[in-house]
CSV table of C-alpha atoms in Angstrom, one decimal:
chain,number,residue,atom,x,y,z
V,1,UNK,CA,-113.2,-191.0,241.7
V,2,UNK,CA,-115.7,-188.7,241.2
V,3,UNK,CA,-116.0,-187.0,237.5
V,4,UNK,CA,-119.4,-185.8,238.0
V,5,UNK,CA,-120.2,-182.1,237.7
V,6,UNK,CA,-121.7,-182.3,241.7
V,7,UNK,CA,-119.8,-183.1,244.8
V,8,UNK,CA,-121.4,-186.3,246.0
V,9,UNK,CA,-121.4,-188.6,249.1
V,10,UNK,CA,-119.8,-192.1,249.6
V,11,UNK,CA,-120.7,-194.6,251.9
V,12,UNK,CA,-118.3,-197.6,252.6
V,13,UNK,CA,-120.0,-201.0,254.6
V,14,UNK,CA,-119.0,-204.5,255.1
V,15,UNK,CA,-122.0,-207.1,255.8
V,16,UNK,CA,-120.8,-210.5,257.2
V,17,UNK,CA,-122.8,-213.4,255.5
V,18,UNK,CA,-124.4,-215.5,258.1
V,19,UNK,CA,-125.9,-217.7,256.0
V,20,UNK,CA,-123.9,-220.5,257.3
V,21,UNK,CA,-121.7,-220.1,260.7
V,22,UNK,CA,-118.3,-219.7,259.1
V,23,UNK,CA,-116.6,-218.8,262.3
V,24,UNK,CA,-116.0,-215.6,265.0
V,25,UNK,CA,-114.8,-213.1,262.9
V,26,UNK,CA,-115.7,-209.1,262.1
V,27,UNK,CA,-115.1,-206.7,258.9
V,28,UNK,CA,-114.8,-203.4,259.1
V,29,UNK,CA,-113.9,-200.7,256.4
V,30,UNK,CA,-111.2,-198.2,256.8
V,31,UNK,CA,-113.0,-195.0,255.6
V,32,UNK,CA,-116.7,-195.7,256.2
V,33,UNK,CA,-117.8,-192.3,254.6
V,34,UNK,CA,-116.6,-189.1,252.7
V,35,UNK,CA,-117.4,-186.5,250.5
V,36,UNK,CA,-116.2,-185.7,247.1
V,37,UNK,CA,-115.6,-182.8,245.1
V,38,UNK,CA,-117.2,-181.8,242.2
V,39,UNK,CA,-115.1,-182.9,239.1
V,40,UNK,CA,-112.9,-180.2,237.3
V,41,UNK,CA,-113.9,-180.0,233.8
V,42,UNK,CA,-110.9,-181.2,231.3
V,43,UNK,CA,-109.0,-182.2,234.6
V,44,UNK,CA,-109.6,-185.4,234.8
V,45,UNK,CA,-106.6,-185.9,237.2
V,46,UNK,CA,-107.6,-183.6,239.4
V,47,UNK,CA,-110.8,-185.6,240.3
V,48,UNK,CA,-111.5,-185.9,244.0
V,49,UNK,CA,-111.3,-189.7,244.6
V,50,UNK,CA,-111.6,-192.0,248.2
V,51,UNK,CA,-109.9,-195.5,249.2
V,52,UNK,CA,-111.3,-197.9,251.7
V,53,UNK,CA,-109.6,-201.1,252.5
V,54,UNK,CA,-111.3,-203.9,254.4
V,55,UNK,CA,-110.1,-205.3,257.5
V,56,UNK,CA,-111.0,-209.0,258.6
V,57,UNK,CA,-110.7,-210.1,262.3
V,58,UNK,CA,-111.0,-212.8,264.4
V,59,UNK,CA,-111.1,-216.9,264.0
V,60,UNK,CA,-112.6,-218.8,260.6
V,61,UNK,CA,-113.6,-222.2,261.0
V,62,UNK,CA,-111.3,-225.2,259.6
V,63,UNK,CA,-113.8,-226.3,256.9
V,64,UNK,CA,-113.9,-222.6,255.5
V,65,UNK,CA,-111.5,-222.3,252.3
V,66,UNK,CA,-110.1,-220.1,249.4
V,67,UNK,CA,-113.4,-218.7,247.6
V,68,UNK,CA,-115.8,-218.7,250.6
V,69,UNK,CA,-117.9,-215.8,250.6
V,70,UNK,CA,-117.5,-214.2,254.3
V,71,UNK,CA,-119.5,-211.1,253.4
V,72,UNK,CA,-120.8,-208.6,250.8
V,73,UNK,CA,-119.0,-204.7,250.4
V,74,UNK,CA,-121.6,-202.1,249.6
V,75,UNK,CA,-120.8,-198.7,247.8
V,76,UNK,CA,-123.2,-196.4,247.8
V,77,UNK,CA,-123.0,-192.9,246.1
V,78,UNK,CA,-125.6,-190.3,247.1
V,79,UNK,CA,-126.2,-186.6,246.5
V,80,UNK,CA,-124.8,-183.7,248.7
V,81,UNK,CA,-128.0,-181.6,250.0
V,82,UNK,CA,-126.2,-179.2,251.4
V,83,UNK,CA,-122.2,-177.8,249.9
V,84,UNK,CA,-119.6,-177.1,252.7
């Protein structure tokens, strides 16, 4: 959700740990990018706001349990450089 007085960019980005082989498998994020309006002053709920879900793939390995870290999700925010 974005607040801010400027519109500003989002990136979405799933990195599989491969610290230790953990089995075939792949992430990927549903919305990988987007752009969000400025905010509208006193209208909070009117703030322009983005969803990504994570989508896992493929075969784990029998040793790998609840709690093992299979990756790391990045957001990043950034600012827009040039307004639609």
């Amino acid at each position: 959700t974005n607040h801010s007085n400027r519109p500003v960019n989002v990136e979405f980005r799933f990195t599989k740990n491969t610290d230790t082989y953990k089995g075939e498998y792949t992430g990927a994020m549903s919305v990988t990018s987007e752009q969000l309006a400025a905010g509208v002053e006193n209208k909070p709920d009117e703030a322009d706001s983005v969803t990504s879900a994570l989508t896992l793939e493929g075969t784990l390995n029998a040793t790998v349990g609840a709690g093992t870290k299979l990756g790391e999700i990045t957001v990043s925010l950034s600012a827009v450089t040039q307004e639609p």
